[in-house]
PDB file of C-alpha atoms in Angstrom:
ATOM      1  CA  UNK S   1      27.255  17.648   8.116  1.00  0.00           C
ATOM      2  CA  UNK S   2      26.775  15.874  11.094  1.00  0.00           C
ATOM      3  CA  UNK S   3      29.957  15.218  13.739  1.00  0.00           C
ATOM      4  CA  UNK S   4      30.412  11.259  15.152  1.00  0.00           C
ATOM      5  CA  UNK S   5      28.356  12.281  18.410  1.00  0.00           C
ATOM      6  CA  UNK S   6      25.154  13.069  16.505  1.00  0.00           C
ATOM      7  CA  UNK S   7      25.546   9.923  14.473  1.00  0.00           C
ATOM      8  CA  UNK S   8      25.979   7.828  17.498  1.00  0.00           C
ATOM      9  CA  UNK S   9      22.802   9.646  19.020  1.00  0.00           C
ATOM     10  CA  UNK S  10      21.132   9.603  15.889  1.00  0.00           C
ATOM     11  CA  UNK S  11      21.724   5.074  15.814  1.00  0.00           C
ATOM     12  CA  UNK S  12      21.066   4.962  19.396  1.00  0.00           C
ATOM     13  CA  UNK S  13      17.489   6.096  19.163  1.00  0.00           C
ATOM     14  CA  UNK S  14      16.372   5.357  15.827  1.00  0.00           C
ATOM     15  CA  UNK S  15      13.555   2.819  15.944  1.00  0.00           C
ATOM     16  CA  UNK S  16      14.504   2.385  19.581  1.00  0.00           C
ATOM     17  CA  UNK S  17      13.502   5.481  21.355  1.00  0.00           C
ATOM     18  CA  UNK S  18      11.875   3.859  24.693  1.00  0.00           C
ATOM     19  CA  UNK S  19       8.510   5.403  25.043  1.00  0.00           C
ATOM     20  CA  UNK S  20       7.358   3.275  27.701  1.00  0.00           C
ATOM     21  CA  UNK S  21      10.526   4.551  29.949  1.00  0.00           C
ATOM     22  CA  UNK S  22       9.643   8.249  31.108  1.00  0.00           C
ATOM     23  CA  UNK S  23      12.743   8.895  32.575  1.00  0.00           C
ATOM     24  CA  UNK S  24      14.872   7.378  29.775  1.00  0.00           C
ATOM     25  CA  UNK S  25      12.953   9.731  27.525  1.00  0.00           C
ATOM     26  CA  UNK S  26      14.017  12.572  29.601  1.00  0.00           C
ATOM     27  CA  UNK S  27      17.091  11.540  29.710  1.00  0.00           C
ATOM     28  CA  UNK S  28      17.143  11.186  25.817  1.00  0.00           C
ATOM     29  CA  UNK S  29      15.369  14.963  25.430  1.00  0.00           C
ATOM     30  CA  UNK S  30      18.289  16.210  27.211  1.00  0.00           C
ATOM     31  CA  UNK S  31      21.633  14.811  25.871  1.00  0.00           C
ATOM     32  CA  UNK S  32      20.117  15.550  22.009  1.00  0.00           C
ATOM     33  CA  UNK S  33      19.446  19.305  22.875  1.00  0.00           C
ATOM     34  CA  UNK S  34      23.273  19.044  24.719  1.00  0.00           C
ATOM     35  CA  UNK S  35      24.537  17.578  20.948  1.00  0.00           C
ATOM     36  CA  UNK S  36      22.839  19.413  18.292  1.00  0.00           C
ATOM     37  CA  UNK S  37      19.473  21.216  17.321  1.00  0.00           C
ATOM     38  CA  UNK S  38      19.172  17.850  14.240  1.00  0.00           C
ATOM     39  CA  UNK S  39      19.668  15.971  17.395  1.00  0.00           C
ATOM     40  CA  UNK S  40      16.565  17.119  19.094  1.00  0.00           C
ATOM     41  CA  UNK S  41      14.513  17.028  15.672  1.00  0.00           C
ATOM     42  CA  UNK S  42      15.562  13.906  15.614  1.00  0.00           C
ATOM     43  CA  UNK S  43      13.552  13.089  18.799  1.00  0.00           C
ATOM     44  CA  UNK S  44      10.798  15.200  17.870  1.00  0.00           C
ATOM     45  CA  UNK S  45      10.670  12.786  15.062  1.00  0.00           C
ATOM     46  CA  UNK S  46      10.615   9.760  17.141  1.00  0.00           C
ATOM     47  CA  UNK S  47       7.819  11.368  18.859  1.00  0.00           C
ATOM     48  CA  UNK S  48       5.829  12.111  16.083  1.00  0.00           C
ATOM     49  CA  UNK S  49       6.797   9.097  13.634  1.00  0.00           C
ATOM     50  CA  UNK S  50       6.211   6.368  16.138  1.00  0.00           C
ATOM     51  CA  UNK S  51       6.288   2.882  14.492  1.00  0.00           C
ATOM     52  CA  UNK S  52       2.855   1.302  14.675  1.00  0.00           C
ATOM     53  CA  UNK S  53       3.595  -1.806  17.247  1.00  0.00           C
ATOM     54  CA  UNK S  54       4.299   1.051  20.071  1.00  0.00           C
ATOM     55  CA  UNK S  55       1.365   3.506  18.977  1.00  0.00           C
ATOM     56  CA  UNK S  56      -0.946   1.020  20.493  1.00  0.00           C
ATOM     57  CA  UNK S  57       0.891   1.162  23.346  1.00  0.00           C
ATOM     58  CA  UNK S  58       1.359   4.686  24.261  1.00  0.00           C
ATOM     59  CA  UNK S  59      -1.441   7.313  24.089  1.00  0.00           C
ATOM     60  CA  UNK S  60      -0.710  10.553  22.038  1.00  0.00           C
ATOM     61  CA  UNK S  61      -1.434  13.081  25.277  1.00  0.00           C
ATOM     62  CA  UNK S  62       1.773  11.274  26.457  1.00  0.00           C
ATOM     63  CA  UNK S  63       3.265  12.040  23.541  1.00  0.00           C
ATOM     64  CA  UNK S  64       2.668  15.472  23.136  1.00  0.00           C
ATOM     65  CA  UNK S  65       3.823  15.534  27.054  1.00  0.00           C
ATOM     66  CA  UNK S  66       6.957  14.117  25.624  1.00  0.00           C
ATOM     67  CA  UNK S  67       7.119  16.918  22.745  1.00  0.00           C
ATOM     68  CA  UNK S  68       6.231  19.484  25.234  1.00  0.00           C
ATOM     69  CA  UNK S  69       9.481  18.596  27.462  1.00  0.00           C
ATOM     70  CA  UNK S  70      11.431  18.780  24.404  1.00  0.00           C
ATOM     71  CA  UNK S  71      10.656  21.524  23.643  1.00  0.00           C
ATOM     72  CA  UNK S  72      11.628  23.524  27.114  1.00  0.00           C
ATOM     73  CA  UNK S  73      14.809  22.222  26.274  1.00  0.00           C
ATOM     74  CA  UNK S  74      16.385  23.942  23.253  1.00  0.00           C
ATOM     75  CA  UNK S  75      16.295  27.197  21.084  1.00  0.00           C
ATOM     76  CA  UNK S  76      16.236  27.416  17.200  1.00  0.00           C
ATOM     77  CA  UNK S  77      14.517  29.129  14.596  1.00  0.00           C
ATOM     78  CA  UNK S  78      12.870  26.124  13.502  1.00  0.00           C
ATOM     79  CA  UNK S  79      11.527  25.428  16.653  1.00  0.00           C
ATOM     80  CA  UNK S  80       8.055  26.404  16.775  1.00  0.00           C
ATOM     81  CA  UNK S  81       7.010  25.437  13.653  1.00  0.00           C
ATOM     82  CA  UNK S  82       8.046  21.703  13.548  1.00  0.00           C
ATOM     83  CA  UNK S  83       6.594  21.327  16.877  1.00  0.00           C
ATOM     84  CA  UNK S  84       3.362  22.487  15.358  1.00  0.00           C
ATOM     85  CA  UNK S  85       3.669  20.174  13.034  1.00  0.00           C
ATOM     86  CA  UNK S  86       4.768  17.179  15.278  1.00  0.00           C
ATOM     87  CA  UNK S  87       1.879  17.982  17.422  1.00  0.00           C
ATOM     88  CA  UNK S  88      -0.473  17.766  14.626  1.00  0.00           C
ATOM     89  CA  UNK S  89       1.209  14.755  13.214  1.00  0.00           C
ATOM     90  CA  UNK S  90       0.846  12.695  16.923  1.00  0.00           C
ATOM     91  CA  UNK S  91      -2.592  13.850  16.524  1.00  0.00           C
ATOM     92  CA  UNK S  92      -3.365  11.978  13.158  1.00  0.00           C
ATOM     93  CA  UNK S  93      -3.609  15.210  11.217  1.00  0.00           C
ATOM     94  CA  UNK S  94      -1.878  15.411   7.933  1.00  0.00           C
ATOM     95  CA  UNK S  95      -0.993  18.840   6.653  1.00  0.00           C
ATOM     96  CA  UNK S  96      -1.794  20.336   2.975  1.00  0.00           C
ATOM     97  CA  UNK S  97       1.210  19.268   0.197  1.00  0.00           C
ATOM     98  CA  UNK S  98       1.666  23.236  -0.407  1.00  0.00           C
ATOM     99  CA  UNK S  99       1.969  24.168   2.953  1.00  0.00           C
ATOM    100  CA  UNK S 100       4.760  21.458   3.541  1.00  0.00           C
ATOM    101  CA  UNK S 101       6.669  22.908   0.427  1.00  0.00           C
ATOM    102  CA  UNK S 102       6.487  25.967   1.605  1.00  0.00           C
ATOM    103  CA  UNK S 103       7.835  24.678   5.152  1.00  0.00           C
ATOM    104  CA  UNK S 104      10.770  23.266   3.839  1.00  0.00           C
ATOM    105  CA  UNK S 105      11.836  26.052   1.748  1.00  0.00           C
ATOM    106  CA  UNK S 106      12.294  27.865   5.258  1.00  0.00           C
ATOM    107  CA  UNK S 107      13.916  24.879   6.776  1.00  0.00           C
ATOM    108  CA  UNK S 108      16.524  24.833   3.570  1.00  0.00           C
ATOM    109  CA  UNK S 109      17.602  28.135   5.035  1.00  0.00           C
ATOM    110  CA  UNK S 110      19.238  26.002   7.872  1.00  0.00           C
ATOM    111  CA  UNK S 111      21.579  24.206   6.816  1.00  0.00           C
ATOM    112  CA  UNK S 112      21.962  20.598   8.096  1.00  0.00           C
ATOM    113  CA  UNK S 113      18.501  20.400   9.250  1.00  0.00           C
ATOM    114  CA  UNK S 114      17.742  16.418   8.505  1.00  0.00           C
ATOM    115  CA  UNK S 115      15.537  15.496  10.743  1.00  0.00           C
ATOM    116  CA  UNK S 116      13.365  18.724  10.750  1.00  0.00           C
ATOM    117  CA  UNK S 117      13.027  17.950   6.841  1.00  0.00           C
ATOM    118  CA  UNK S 118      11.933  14.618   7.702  1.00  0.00           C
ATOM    119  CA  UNK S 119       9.245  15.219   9.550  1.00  0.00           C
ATOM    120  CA  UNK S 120       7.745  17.794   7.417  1.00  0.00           C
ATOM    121  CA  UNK S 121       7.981  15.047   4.418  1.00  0.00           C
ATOM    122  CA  UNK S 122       6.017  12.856   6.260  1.00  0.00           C
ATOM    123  CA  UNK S 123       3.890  15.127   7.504  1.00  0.00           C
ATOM    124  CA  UNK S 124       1.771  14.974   4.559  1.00  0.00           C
ATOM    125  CA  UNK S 125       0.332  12.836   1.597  1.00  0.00           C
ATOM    126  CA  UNK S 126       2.360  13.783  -1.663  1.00  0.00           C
ATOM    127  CA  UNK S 127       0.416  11.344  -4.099  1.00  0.00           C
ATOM    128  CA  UNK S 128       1.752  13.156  -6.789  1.00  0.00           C
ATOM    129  CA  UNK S 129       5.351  13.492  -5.590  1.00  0.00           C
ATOM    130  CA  UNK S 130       5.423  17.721  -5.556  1.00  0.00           C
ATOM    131  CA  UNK S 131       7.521  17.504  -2.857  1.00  0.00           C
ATOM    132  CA  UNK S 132      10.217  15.264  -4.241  1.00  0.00           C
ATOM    133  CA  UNK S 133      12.290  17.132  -6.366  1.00  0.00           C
ATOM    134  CA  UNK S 134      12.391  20.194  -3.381  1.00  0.00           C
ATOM    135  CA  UNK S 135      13.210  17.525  -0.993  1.00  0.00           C
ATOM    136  CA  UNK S 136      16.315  15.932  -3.094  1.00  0.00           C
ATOM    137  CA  UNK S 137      17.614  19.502  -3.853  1.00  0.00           C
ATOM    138  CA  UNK S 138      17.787  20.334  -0.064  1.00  0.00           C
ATOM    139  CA  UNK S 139      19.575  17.735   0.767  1.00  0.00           C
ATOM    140  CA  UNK S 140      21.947  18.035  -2.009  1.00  0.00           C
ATOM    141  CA  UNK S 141      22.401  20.879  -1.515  1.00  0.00           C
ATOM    142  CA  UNK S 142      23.336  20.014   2.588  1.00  0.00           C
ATOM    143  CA  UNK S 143      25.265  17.236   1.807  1.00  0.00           C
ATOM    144  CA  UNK S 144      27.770  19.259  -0.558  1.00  0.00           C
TER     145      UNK S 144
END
């Protein structure tokens, strides 16, 4: 579960993460790897999920900057292989449904892992709705 400081981080910067302020960025990158490693997943996410009025605005190498900085700022097991698939997502790539599923039955290992999950759901196109029924499990599972 997540504690009252994650949720308040988690409100703060959802669909208001201020890519066109570096330093508030920064600043962001740092107090979610000071809170929790779903905090920083949660910015990853930001990164990676950007909503489509500021992807106009702010070109993916800047992005991936952004992911990079994150990145020297935390530890977890998880760590290298959502920011693989971040990186690929800021790119435009979308990632094989099978290779997602098999993704997030690491990332059930951890519990608590939201945002993480998240982005590897959206990481791909499930037209048929595999992933569904893995998804809903893991975060029953969590949320017990």
């Amino acid at each position: 579960m997540t504690n009252e400081a994650e949720l308040k981080f988690l409100d703060k910067i959802d669909c208001k993460f201020p890519y066109q302020d570096r330093y508030n960025c920064i600043k962001l990158i740092k107090e979610a790897a000071s809170l929790s490693s779903n905090s920083t997943f949660a910015v990853i996410e930001e990164l990676c999920r950007i909503p489509v009025s500021e992807k106009r605005k702010v070109k993916s190498e800047y992005l991936l900057d952004l992911l990079a900085q994150t990145s020297k700022e935390f530890d977890h097991p998880l760590k290298e292989m959502i920011l693989n698939v971040a990186s690929q997502m800021i790119q435009g790539k979308t990632l094989p449904v099978e290779e997602v599923i098999s993704k997030m039955e690491i990332v059930k290992e951890y519990h608590g892992q939201f945002c993480a999950l998240n982005i590897l759901y959206f990481s791909c196109d499930d037209i048929n709705g595999k992933m569904e029924p893995l998804n809903e499990n893991i975060r029953a599972k969590w949320n017990k």
